[in-house]
């Protein structure tokens, strides 16, 4: 699938004679489809949250960090030749080019906003930020996730149930969806991770 929606403004170093849009099959990732059981995990009437967003989850921070432990990955010369925009060389003399899978950027932003909402601090940031940069970073994440959700535009149908007491429809989140297996992608990306990390 070609991703043609541009998620950021600014200078784009477009290369000649290559597709203008990003192709999510560029790196030939191992896509394994599976049925995933979604659940509401929220009892609105009782005010209970019982999943990885809930503060009562015993391993909440560890679970989030385990999903976010993939950093810069290696891009080969051949893969780089088919990318529509330039990307930096790997650090420290390592062969190849540097890239980050979008899913980990998306999870980083979601986790940042989750942490600041729940704890008024950010557990995922790797650099100390000035106060004005903290706000700018938050706004970037809101904007980036907003554009990403619209870019993917999930057209699955959400079921409803009628609540006679409330005289209103309530969404049914307890459904099964066809999803990409994240664990398979995570393991594959981990195997492509760069060995050298810049000091900054």
mmCIF file of C-alpha atoms in Angstrom:
data_model
loop_
_atom_site.group_PDB
_atom_site.id
_atom_site.type_symbol
_atom_site.label_atom_id
_atom_site.label_comp_id
_atom_site.label_asym_id
_atom_site.label_seq_id
_atom_site.Cartn_x
_atom_site.Cartn_y
_atom_site.Cartn_z
ATOM 1 C CA UNK A 1 0.000 0.000 0.000
ATOM 2 C CA UNK A 2 1.339 3.410 -0.900
ATOM 3 C CA UNK A 3 1.081 5.992 1.866
ATOM 4 C CA UNK A 4 0.708 9.319 0.086
ATOM 5 C CA UNK A 5 -0.523 11.484 2.936
ATOM 6 C CA UNK A 6 2.230 13.817 4.081
ATOM 7 C CA UNK A 7 2.252 13.942 7.868
ATOM 8 C CA UNK A 8 4.620 16.846 8.314
ATOM 9 C CA UNK A 9 5.348 20.210 6.812
ATOM 10 C CA UNK A 10 8.810 21.357 5.833
ATOM 11 C CA UNK A 11 11.514 20.545 3.326
ATOM 12 C CA UNK A 12 11.167 17.107 1.733
ATOM 13 C CA UNK A 13 14.265 15.739 0.045
ATOM 14 C CA UNK A 14 12.463 13.948 -2.781
ATOM 15 C CA UNK A 15 14.635 11.742 -4.960
ATOM 16 C CA UNK A 16 14.131 11.540 -8.724
ATOM 17 C CA UNK A 17 12.906 8.389 -10.485
ATOM 18 C CA UNK A 18 11.346 6.796 -7.397
ATOM 19 C CA UNK A 19 7.697 6.649 -6.243
ATOM 20 C CA UNK A 20 6.618 9.827 -4.485
ATOM 21 C CA UNK A 21 4.743 7.913 -1.786
ATOM 22 C CA UNK A 22 5.983 5.598 0.937
ATOM 23 C CA UNK A 23 5.245 1.906 0.410
ATOM 24 C CA UNK A 24 4.627 -0.033 3.623
ATOM 25 C CA UNK A 25 5.971 -3.151 1.882
ATOM 26 C CA UNK A 26 9.323 -1.483 1.169
ATOM 27 C CA UNK A 27 11.179 -3.566 3.769
ATOM 28 C CA UNK A 28 9.118 -6.717 3.109
ATOM 29 C CA UNK A 29 7.934 -6.950 6.726
ATOM 30 C CA UNK A 30 6.462 -10.256 7.952
ATOM 31 C CA UNK A 31 2.739 -9.484 7.948
ATOM 32 C CA UNK A 32 0.806 -12.166 9.816
ATOM 33 C CA UNK A 33 -2.929 -11.616 10.093
ATOM 34 C CA UNK A 34 -4.788 -12.780 13.178
ATOM 35 C CA UNK A 35 -8.120 -12.336 14.857
ATOM 36 C CA UNK A 36 -7.789 -10.072 17.869
ATOM 37 C CA UNK A 37 -10.414 -9.816 20.572
ATOM 38 C CA UNK A 38 -10.970 -6.176 21.495
ATOM 39 C CA UNK A 39 -12.583 -5.388 24.819
ATOM 40 C CA UNK A 40 -13.940 -2.201 26.296
ATOM 41 C CA UNK A 41 -11.797 -2.581 29.420
ATOM 42 C CA UNK A 42 -13.747 0.373 30.776
ATOM 43 C CA UNK A 43 -16.831 0.188 32.969
ATOM 44 C CA UNK A 44 -18.091 3.738 32.522
ATOM 45 C CA UNK A 45 -20.883 3.441 35.089
ATOM 46 C CA UNK A 46 -18.494 2.162 37.787
ATOM 47 C CA UNK A 47 -15.492 4.185 36.605
ATOM 48 C CA UNK A 48 -13.241 1.133 36.330
ATOM 49 C CA UNK A 49 -10.357 0.736 33.871
ATOM 50 C CA UNK A 50 -8.717 -2.676 33.791
ATOM 51 C CA UNK A 51 -6.162 -2.816 30.987
ATOM 52 C CA UNK A 52 -2.731 -1.376 30.123
ATOM 53 C CA UNK A 53 -4.126 2.142 30.446
ATOM 54 C CA UNK A 54 -5.291 1.550 34.000
ATOM 55 C CA UNK A 55 -3.141 2.735 36.893
ATOM 56 C CA UNK A 56 -3.957 -0.499 38.750
ATOM 57 C CA UNK A 57 -2.235 -2.637 36.112
ATOM 58 C CA UNK A 58 0.702 -4.241 37.993
ATOM 59 C CA UNK A 59 3.187 -4.131 35.102
ATOM 60 C CA UNK A 60 1.850 -1.158 33.165
ATOM 61 C CA UNK A 61 5.121 0.713 32.637
ATOM 62 C CA UNK A 62 7.079 -2.477 31.898
ATOM 63 C CA UNK A 63 4.515 -3.583 29.304
ATOM 64 C CA UNK A 64 4.629 -0.226 27.557
ATOM 65 C CA UNK A 65 8.429 -0.105 27.572
ATOM 66 C CA UNK A 66 8.611 -3.652 26.183
ATOM 67 C CA UNK A 67 6.524 -2.548 23.202
ATOM 68 C CA UNK A 68 8.762 0.473 22.647
ATOM 69 C CA UNK A 69 12.223 -1.082 22.906
ATOM 70 C CA UNK A 70 12.950 -0.941 19.161
ATOM 71 C CA UNK A 71 14.957 2.086 18.099
ATOM 72 C CA UNK A 72 16.680 2.891 14.824
ATOM 73 C CA UNK A 73 16.669 0.041 12.306
ATOM 74 C CA UNK A 74 19.055 -0.705 9.441
ATOM 75 C CA UNK A 75 18.036 0.159 5.884
ATOM 76 C CA UNK A 76 20.073 -1.471 3.122
ATOM 77 C CA UNK A 77 21.449 0.391 0.114
ATOM 78 C CA UNK A 78 18.929 -1.365 -2.139
ATOM 79 C CA UNK A 79 16.018 -0.452 0.131
ATOM 80 C CA UNK A 80 17.264 3.112 0.364
ATOM 81 C CA UNK A 81 17.317 3.336 -3.437
ATOM 82 C CA UNK A 82 13.549 2.707 -3.461
ATOM 83 C CA UNK A 83 12.675 5.203 -0.727
ATOM 84 C CA UNK A 84 11.050 8.429 -1.940
ATOM 85 C CA UNK A 85 13.007 10.638 0.488
ATOM 86 C CA UNK A 86 16.553 10.716 1.773
ATOM 87 C CA UNK A 87 17.437 9.248 5.165
ATOM 88 C CA UNK A 88 20.637 9.502 7.197
ATOM 89 C CA UNK A 89 23.499 7.027 7.263
ATOM 90 C CA UNK A 90 23.762 4.841 10.340
ATOM 91 C CA UNK A 91 25.888 6.170 13.183
ATOM 92 C CA UNK A 92 29.452 5.204 14.047
ATOM 93 C CA UNK A 93 30.508 3.782 10.703
ATOM 94 C CA UNK A 94 27.846 1.068 10.677
ATOM 95 C CA UNK A 95 26.906 0.112 7.128
ATOM 96 C CA UNK A 96 23.519 1.137 5.806
ATOM 97 C CA UNK A 97 20.962 3.812 6.482
ATOM 98 C CA UNK A 98 18.838 4.739 9.488
ATOM 99 C CA UNK A 99 15.080 4.498 9.806
ATOM 100 C CA UNK A 100 12.321 4.050 12.371
ATOM 101 C CA UNK A 101 9.173 2.014 11.820
ATOM 102 C CA UNK A 102 6.121 4.249 12.027
ATOM 103 C CA UNK A 103 4.331 1.961 14.483
ATOM 104 C CA UNK A 104 6.972 2.624 17.141
ATOM 105 C CA UNK A 105 6.756 6.382 16.638
ATOM 106 C CA UNK A 106 2.985 6.122 16.967
ATOM 107 C CA UNK A 107 3.274 4.084 20.170
ATOM 108 C CA UNK A 108 5.876 6.519 21.504
ATOM 109 C CA UNK A 109 3.471 9.420 21.028
ATOM 110 C CA UNK A 110 0.556 7.538 22.552
ATOM 111 C CA UNK A 111 2.654 6.499 25.535
ATOM 112 C CA UNK A 112 3.940 10.033 26.035
ATOM 113 C CA UNK A 113 0.416 11.448 26.141
ATOM 114 C CA UNK A 114 -0.758 8.594 28.384
ATOM 115 C CA UNK A 115 2.061 9.203 30.828
ATOM 116 C CA UNK A 116 1.569 12.954 30.970
ATOM 117 C CA UNK A 117 -2.178 12.489 31.421
ATOM 118 C CA UNK A 118 -1.790 9.963 34.232
ATOM 119 C CA UNK A 119 1.378 11.105 35.965
ATOM 120 C CA UNK A 120 2.115 14.619 34.702
ATOM 121 C CA UNK A 121 5.502 13.459 33.458
ATOM 122 C CA UNK A 122 6.925 11.606 30.494
ATOM 123 C CA UNK A 123 8.527 8.218 31.039
ATOM 124 C CA UNK A 124 9.525 7.687 27.415
ATOM 125 C CA UNK A 125 11.552 10.795 26.679
ATOM 126 C CA UNK A 126 15.264 10.196 26.144
ATOM 127 C CA UNK A 127 16.376 13.794 26.416
ATOM 128 C CA UNK A 128 15.692 16.527 28.932
ATOM 129 C CA UNK A 129 13.265 19.002 27.387
ATOM 130 C CA UNK A 130 12.760 22.664 28.135
ATOM 131 C CA UNK A 131 9.188 23.478 29.254
ATOM 132 C CA UNK A 132 8.272 25.118 25.936
ATOM 133 C CA UNK A 133 9.573 22.057 24.080
ATOM 134 C CA UNK A 134 7.488 19.736 26.261
ATOM 135 C CA UNK A 135 4.323 21.494 25.093
ATOM 136 C CA UNK A 136 5.492 21.530 21.469
ATOM 137 C CA UNK A 137 6.303 17.808 21.676
ATOM 138 C CA UNK A 138 2.837 17.085 23.077
ATOM 139 C CA UNK A 139 1.168 19.078 20.303
ATOM 140 C CA UNK A 140 3.277 17.249 17.716
ATOM 141 C CA UNK A 141 2.042 13.918 19.079
ATOM 142 C CA UNK A 142 -1.604 15.002 19.037
ATOM 143 C CA UNK A 143 -1.260 16.257 15.464
ATOM 144 C CA UNK A 144 0.704 13.233 14.275
ATOM 145 C CA UNK A 145 -1.732 10.694 15.752
ATOM 146 C CA UNK A 146 -4.725 12.669 14.460
ATOM 147 C CA UNK A 147 -3.321 12.603 10.930
ATOM 148 C CA UNK A 148 -2.309 8.939 11.223
ATOM 149 C CA UNK A 149 -5.782 7.817 12.315
ATOM 150 C CA UNK A 150 -7.340 9.718 9.409
ATOM 151 C CA UNK A 151 -4.715 8.353 7.020
ATOM 152 C CA UNK A 152 -5.595 4.750 7.887
ATOM 153 C CA UNK A 153 -9.327 5.568 8.158
ATOM 154 C CA UNK A 154 -10.623 2.352 9.726
ATOM 155 C CA UNK A 155 -13.967 1.581 8.073
ATOM 156 C CA UNK A 156 -14.879 -1.372 10.281
ATOM 157 C CA UNK A 157 -18.444 -1.156 11.563
ATOM 158 C CA UNK A 158 -18.932 -0.535 15.273
ATOM 159 C CA UNK A 159 -21.959 -2.309 16.758
ATOM 160 C CA UNK A 160 -24.342 -0.489 19.066
ATOM 161 C CA UNK A 161 -26.713 -1.472 21.817
ATOM 162 C CA UNK A 162 -29.645 0.559 23.003
ATOM 163 C CA UNK A 163 -29.763 1.542 26.662
ATOM 164 C CA UNK A 164 -33.390 2.023 27.579
ATOM 165 C CA UNK A 165 -32.565 3.754 30.862
ATOM 166 C CA UNK A 166 -30.290 6.301 29.186
ATOM 167 C CA UNK A 167 -32.473 6.490 26.068
ATOM 168 C CA UNK A 168 -29.309 6.364 24.006
ATOM 169 C CA UNK A 169 -27.078 4.056 21.981
ATOM 170 C CA UNK A 170 -23.891 2.724 23.559
ATOM 171 C CA UNK A 171 -20.980 1.433 21.527
ATOM 172 C CA UNK A 172 -20.032 -2.238 21.830
ATOM 173 C CA UNK A 173 -16.262 -2.533 22.097
ATOM 174 C CA UNK A 174 -16.256 -6.264 22.865
ATOM 175 C CA UNK A 175 -15.572 -7.349 19.279
ATOM 176 C CA UNK A 176 -13.149 -9.414 17.182
ATOM 177 C CA UNK A 177 -11.088 -7.700 14.485
ATOM 178 C CA UNK A 178 -8.613 -8.814 11.834
ATOM 179 C CA UNK A 179 -5.232 -7.387 12.854
ATOM 180 C CA UNK A 180 -1.565 -7.576 12.015
ATOM 181 C CA UNK A 181 0.358 -9.573 14.606
ATOM 182 C CA UNK A 182 2.365 -6.911 16.429
ATOM 183 C CA UNK A 183 4.652 -9.396 18.191
ATOM 184 C CA UNK A 184 5.871 -10.792 14.858
ATOM 185 C CA UNK A 185 6.623 -7.295 13.541
ATOM 186 C CA UNK A 186 8.294 -6.322 16.827
ATOM 187 C CA UNK A 187 10.603 -9.359 16.745
ATOM 188 C CA UNK A 188 11.484 -8.755 13.083
ATOM 189 C CA UNK A 189 12.230 -5.070 13.722
ATOM 190 C CA UNK A 190 14.335 -5.964 16.767
ATOM 191 C CA UNK A 191 16.470 -8.142 14.511
ATOM 192 C CA UNK A 192 17.126 -5.168 12.225
ATOM 193 C CA UNK A 193 17.994 -2.744 15.009
ATOM 194 C CA UNK A 194 21.111 -0.628 14.608
ATOM 195 C CA UNK A 195 24.083 -1.570 16.786
ATOM 196 C CA UNK A 196 25.370 1.957 17.364
ATOM 197 C CA UNK A 197 23.380 4.710 19.042
ATOM 198 C CA UNK A 198 24.263 8.412 18.748
ATOM 199 C CA UNK A 199 25.171 10.033 22.090
ATOM 200 C CA UNK A 200 22.499 12.745 21.857
#
